[in-house]
mmCIF file of C-alpha atoms in Angstrom:
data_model
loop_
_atom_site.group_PDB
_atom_site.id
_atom_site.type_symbol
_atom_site.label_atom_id
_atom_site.label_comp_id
_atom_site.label_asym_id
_atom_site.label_seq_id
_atom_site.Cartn_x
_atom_site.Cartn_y
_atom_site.Cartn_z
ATOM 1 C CA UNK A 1268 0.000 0.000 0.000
ATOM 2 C CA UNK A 1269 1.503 3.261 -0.742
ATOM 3 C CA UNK A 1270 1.355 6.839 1.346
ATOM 4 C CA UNK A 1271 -1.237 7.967 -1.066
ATOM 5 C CA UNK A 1272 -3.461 5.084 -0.662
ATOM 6 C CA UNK A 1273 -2.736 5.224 3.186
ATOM 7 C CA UNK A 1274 -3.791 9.111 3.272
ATOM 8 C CA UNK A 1275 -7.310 8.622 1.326
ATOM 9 C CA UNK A 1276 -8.346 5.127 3.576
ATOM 10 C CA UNK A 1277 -6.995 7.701 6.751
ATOM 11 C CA UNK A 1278 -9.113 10.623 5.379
ATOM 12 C CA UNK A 1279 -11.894 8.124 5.018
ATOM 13 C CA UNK A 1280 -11.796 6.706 8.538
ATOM 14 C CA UNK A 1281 -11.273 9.976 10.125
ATOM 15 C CA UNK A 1282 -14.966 11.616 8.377
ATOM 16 C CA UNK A 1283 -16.962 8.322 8.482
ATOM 17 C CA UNK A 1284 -16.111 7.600 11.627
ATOM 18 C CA UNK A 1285 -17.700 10.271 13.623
ATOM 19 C CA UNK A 1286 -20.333 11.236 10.549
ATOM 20 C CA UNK A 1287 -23.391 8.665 10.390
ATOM 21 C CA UNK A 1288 -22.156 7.171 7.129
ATOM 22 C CA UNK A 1289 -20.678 4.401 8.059
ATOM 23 C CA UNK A 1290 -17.008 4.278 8.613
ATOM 24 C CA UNK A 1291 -16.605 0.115 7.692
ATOM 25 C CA UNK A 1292 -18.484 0.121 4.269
ATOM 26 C CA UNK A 1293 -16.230 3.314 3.520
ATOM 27 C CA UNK A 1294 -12.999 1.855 3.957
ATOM 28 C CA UNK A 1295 -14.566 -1.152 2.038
ATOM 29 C CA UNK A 1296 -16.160 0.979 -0.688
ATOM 30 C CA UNK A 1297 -12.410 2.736 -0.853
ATOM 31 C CA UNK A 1298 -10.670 -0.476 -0.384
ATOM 32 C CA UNK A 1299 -12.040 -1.893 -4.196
ATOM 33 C CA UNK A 1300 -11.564 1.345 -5.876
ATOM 34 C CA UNK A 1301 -8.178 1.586 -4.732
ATOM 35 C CA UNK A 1302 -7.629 -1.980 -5.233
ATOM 36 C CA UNK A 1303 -5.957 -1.890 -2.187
ATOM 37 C CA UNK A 1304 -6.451 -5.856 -0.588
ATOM 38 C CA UNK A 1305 -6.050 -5.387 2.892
ATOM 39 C CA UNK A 1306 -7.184 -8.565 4.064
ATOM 40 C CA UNK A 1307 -5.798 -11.000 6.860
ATOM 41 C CA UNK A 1308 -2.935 -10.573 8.757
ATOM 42 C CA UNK A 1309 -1.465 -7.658 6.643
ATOM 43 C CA UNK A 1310 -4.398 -5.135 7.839
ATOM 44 C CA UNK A 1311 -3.432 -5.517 11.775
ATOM 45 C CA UNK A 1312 -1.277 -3.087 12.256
ATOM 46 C CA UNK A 1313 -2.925 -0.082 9.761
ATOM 47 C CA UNK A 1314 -6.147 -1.039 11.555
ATOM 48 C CA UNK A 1315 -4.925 -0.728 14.782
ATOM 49 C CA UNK A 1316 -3.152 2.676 13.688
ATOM 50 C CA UNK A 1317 -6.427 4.458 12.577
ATOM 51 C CA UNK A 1318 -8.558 3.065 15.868
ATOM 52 C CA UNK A 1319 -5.997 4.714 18.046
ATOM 53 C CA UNK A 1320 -6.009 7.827 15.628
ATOM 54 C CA UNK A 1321 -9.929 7.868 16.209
ATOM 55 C CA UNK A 1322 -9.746 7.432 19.861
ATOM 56 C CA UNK A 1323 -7.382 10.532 19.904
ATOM 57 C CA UNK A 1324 -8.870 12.646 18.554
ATOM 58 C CA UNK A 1325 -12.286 12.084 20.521
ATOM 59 C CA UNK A 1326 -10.050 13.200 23.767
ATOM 60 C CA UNK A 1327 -8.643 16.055 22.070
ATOM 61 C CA UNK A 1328 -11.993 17.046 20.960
ATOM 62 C CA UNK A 1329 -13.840 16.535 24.209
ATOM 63 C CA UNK A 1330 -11.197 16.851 26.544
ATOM 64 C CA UNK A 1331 -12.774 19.228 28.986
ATOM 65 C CA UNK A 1332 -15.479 16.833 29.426
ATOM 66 C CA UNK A 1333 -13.515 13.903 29.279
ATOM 67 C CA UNK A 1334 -11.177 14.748 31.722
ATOM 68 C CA UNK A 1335 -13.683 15.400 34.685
ATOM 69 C CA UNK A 1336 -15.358 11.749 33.418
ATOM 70 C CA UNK A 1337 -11.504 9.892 34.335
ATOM 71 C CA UNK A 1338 -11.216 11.533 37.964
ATOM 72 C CA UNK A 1339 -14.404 11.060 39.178
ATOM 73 C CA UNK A 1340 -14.221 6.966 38.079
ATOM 74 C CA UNK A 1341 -10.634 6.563 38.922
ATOM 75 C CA UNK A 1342 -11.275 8.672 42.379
ATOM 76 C CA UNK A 1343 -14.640 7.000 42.837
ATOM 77 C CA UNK A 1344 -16.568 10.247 43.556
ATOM 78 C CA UNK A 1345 -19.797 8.741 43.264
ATOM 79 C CA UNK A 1346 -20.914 11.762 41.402
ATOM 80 C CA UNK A 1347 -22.614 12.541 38.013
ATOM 81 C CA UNK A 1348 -19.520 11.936 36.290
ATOM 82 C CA UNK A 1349 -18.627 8.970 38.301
ATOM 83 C CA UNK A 1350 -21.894 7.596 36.964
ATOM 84 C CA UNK A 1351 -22.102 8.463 33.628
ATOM 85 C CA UNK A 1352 -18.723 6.598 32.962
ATOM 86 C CA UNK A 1353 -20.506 3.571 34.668
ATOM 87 C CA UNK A 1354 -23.617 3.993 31.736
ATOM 88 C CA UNK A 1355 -20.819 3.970 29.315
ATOM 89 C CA UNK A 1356 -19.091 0.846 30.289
ATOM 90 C CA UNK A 1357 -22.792 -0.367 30.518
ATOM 91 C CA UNK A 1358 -23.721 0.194 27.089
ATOM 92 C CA UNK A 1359 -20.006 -1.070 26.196
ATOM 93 C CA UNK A 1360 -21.735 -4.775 26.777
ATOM 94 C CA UNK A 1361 -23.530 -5.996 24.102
ATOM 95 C CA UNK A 1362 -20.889 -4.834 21.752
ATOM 96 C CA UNK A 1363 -18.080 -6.867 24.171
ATOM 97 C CA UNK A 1364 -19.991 -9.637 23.538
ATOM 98 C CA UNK A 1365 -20.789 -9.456 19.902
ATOM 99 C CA UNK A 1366 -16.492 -8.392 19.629
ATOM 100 C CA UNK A 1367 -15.817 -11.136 21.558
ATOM 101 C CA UNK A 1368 -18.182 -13.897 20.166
ATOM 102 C CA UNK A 1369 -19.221 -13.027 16.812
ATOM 103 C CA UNK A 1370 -16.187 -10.708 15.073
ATOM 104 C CA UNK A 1371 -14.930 -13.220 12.764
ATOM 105 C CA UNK A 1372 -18.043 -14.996 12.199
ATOM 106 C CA UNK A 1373 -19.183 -11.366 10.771
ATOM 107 C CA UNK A 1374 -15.758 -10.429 9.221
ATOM 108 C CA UNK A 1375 -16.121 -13.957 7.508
ATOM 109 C CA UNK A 1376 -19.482 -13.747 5.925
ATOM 110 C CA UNK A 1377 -19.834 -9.584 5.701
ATOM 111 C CA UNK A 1378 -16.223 -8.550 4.629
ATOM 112 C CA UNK A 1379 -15.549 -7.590 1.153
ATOM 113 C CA UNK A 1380 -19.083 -7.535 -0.036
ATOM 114 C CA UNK A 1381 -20.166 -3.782 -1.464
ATOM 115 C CA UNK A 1382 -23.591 -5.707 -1.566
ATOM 116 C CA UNK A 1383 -23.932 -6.350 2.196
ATOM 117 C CA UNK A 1384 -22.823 -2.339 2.586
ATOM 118 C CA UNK A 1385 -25.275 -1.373 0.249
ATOM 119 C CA UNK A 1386 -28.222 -2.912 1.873
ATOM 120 C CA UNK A 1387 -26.720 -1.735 5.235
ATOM 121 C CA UNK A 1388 -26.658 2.016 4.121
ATOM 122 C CA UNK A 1389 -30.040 1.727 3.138
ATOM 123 C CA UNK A 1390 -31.001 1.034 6.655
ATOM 124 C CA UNK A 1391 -29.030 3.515 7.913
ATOM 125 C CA UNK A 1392 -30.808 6.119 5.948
ATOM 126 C CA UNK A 1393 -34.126 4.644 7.017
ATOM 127 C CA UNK A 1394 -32.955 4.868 10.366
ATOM 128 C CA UNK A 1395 -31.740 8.544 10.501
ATOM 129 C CA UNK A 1396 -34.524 9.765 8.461
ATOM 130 C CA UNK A 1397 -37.456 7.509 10.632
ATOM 131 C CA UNK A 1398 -34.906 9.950 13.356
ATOM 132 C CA UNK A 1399 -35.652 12.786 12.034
ATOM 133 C CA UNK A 1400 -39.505 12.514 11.072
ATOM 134 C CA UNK A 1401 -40.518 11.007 14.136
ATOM 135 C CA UNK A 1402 -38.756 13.809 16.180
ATOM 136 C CA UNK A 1403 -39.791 16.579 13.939
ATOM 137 C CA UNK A 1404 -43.624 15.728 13.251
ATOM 138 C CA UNK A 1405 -45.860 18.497 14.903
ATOM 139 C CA UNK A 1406 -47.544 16.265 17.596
ATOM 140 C CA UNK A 1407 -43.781 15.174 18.850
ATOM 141 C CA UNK A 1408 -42.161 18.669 18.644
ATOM 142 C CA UNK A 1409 -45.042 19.739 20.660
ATOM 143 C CA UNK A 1410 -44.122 17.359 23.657
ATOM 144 C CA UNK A 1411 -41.025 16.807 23.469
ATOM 145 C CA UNK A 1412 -38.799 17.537 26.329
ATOM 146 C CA UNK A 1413 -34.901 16.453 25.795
ATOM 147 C CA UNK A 1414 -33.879 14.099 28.811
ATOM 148 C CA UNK A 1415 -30.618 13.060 30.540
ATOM 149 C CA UNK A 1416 -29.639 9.429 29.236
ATOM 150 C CA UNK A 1417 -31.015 6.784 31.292
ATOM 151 C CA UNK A 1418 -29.198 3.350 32.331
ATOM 152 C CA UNK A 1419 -31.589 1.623 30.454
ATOM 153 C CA UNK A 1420 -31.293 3.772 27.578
ATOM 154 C CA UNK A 1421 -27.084 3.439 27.796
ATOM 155 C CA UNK A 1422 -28.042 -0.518 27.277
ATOM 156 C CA UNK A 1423 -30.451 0.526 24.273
ATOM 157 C CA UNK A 1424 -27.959 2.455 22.564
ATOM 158 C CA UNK A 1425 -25.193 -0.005 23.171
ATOM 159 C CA UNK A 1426 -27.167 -2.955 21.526
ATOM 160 C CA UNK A 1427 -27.152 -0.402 18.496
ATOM 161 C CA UNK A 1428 -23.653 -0.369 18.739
ATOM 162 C CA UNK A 1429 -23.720 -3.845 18.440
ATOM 163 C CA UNK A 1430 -25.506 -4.179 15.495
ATOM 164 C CA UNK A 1431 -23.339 -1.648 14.051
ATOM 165 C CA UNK A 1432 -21.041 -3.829 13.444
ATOM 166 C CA UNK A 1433 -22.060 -4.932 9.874
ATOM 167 C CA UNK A 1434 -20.146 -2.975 7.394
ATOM 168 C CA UNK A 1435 -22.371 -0.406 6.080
ATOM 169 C CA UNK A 1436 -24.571 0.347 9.208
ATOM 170 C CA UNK A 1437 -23.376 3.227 10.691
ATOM 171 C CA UNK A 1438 -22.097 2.979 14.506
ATOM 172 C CA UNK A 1439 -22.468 7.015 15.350
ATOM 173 C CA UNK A 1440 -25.852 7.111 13.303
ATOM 174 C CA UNK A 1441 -27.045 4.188 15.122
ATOM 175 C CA UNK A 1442 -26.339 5.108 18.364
ATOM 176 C CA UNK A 1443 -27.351 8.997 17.721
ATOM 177 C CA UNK A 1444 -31.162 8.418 16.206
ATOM 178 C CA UNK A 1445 -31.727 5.501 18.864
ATOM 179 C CA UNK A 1446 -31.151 7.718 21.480
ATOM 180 C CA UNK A 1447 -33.084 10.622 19.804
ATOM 181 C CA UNK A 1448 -35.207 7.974 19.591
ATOM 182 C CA UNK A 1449 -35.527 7.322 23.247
ATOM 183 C CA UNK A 1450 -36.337 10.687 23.843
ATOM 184 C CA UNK A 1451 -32.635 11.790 24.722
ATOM 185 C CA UNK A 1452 -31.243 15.344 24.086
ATOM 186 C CA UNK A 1453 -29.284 15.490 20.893
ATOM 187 C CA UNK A 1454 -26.387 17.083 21.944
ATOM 188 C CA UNK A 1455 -25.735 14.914 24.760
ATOM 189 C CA UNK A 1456 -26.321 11.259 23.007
ATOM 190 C CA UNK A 1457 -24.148 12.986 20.263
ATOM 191 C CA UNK A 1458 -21.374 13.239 23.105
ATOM 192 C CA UNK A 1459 -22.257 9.882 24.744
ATOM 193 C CA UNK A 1460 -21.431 8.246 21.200
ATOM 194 C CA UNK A 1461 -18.264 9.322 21.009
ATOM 195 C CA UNK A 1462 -17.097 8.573 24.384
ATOM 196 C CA UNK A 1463 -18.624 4.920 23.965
ATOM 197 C CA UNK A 1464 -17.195 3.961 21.194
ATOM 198 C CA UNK A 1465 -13.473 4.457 23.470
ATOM 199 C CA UNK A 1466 -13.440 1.385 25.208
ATOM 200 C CA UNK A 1467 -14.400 -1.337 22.160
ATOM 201 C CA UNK A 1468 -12.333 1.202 20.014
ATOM 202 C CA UNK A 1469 -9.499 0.148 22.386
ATOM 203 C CA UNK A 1470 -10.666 -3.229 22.642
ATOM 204 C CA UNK A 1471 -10.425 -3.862 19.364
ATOM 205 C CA UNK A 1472 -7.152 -2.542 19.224
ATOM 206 C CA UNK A 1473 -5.460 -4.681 21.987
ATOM 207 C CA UNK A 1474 -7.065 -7.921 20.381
ATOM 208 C CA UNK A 1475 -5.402 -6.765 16.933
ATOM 209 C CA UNK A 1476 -2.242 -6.020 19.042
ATOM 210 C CA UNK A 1477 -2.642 -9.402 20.442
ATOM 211 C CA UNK A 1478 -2.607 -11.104 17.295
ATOM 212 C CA UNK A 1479 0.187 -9.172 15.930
ATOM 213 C CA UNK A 1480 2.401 -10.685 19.015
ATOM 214 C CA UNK A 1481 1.207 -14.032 18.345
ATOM 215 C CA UNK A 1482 3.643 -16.869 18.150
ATOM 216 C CA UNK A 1483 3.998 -15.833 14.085
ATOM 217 C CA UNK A 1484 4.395 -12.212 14.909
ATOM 218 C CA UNK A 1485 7.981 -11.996 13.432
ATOM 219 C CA UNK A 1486 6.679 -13.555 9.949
ATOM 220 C CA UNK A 1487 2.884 -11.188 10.347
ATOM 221 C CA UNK A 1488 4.973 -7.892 11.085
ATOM 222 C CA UNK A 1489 7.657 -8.371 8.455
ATOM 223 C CA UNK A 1490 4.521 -8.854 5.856
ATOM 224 C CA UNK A 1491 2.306 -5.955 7.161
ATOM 225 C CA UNK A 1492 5.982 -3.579 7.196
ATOM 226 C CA UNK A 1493 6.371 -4.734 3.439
ATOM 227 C CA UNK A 1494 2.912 -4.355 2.435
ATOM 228 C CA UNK A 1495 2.099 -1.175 4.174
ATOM 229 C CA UNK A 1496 5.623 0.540 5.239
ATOM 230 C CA UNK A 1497 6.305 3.048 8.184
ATOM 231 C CA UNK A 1498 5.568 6.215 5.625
ATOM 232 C CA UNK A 1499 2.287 4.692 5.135
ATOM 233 C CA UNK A 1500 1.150 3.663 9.122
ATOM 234 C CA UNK A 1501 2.487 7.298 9.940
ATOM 235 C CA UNK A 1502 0.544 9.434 7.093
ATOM 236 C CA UNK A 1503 -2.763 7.026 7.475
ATOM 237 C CA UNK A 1504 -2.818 8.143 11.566
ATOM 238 C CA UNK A 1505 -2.172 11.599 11.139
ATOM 239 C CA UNK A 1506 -4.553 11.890 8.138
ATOM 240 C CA UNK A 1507 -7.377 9.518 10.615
ATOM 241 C CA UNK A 1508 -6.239 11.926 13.301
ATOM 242 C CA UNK A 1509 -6.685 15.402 12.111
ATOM 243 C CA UNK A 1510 -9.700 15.010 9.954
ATOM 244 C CA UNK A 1511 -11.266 13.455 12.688
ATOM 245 C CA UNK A 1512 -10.767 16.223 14.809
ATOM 246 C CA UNK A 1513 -12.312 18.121 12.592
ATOM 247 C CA UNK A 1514 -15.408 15.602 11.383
ATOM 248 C CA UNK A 1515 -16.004 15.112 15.565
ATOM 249 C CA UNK A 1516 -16.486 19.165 16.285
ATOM 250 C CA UNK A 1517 -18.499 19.481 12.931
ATOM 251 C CA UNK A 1518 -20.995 16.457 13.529
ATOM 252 C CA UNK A 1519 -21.416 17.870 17.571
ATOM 253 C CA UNK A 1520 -22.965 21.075 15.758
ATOM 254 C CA UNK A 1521 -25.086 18.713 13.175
ATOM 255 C CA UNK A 1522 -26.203 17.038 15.820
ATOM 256 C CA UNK A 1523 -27.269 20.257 17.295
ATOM 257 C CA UNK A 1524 -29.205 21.690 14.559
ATOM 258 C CA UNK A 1525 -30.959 18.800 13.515
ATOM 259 C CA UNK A 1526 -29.339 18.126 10.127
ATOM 260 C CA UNK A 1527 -28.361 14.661 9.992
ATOM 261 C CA UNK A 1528 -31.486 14.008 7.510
ATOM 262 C CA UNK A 1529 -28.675 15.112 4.557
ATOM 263 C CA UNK A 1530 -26.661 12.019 5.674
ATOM 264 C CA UNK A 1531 -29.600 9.950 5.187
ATOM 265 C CA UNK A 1532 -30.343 10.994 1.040
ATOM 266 C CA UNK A 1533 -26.332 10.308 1.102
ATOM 267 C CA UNK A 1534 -26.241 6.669 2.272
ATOM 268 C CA UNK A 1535 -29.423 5.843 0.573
ATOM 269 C CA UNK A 1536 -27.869 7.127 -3.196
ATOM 270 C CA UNK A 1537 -24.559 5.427 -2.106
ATOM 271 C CA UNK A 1538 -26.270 2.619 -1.128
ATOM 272 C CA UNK A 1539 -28.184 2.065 -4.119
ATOM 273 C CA UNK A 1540 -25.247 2.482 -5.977
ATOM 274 C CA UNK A 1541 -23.193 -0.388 -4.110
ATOM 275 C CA UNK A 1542 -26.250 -2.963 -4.788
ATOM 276 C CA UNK A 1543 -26.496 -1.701 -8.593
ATOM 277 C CA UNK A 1544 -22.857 -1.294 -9.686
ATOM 278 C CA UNK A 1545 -21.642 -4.306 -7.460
#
């Protein structure tokens, strides 16, 4: 893979990940134009490059707020913060489980198939648009009064994480309209999606990490270094880390104003164009 390739897939990564158009069918979508094959054992350490670049830049972003969030839990204040980190690592669950359980049975059957991602960006434009509607109608406007997150609502919005997983159905879309959905204010489920996605983020990482160290690691990191090369990790992170920064701040104000409907005519044409054209 060369730098150029590595800066477009890092672009990529940085925008879809925090904008609810799916950051997996992306990279996939990207992946066959580019003709870049990034399967296997070869994609470890690029992958685990761009989840730490997206992790990164949700601190940097929200650092104010997440730096209360780590001294109350690691203090054990027992105060809002204290317990909002506790819904987090609540709605971390059914993803954990799915991660742990289910990630190569999905990889297997789901990877590398712009049909799959098609059909899942059409339900992710159902989803943010049913989002929108059902929030904006004139009987709902009229009684609708945001609310904090509830623990029951953290496990909601976590099982939408879950199901996020397929490549094409979007984890911050997801989590966002089923929490509008719930009745939750916009601006906070926007911020409670990007702090939940830290942990399996990090998760992730460590069990790509863990592979990489395997008994073959010598024979895996001498392929990935030859098919990917230390220009290539380095511009891939920076590009995954900077546009994020940017993509987190500007989806925090979309979230805001109520304009994620635009991302849902997006993944249904690009959609529609992945079950056509595949």
């Amino acid at each position: 893979m060369s730098w150029l390739d590595a800066l477009i897939l890092g672009i990529v990564q940085g925008l879809a990940e925090y904008l609810p158009i799916s950051s997996s069918g992306h990279l996939e979508i990207i992946r066959q134009l580019l003709g870049v094959d990034l399967e296997g054992a070869k994609s470890l350490q690029f992958d685990v490059m761009l989840h730490v670049a997206t992790v990164l830049s949700t601190i940097v972003i929200l650092w104010r707020e997440f730096y209360p969030l780590c001294v109350s839990f690691f203090t054990v204040k027992r105060d809002y913060n204290f317990y909002y980190v506790c819904k987090i690592l609540v709605s971390c669950i059914p993803v954990a489980i799915v991660g742990l359980c289910f990630k190569d049975y999905v990889e297997y059957f789901f990877g590398g198939n712009l049909t799959i991602v098609g059909v899942c960006l059409l339900v992710t434009a159902a989803l943010l648009s049913f989002a929108y509607f059902f929030r904006t109608s004139p009987l709902k406007a009229a009684s609708y009064t945001p609310r904090d997150i509830t623990w029951l609502d953290a496990f909601i919005i976590g099982c939408a994480q879950a199901v996020a997983v397929l490549p094409g159905l979007s984890r911050s879309g997801s989590t966002i309209a089923t929490g509008i959905l719930l009745g939750d204010d916009r601006e906070k489920v926007a911020r409670f999606s990007f702090f939940m996605v830290i942990v399996p983020i990090l998760g992730e990482a460590l069990l790509d990490l863990k592979k990489i160290l395997s008994p073959a690691a010598d024979t895996v990191v001498s392929g990935i270094q030859a098919e990917t090369g230390m220009l290539a990790l380095a511009v891939g992170f920076l590009a995954s880390f900077i546009v994020g920064c940017l993509a987190c701040k500007w989806m925090l104000e979309i979230v805001k104003k109520g304009k994620m409907i635009w991302f849902a005519l997006y993944c249904l044409v690009v959609g529609l164009i992945c079950i056509v054209c595949h």
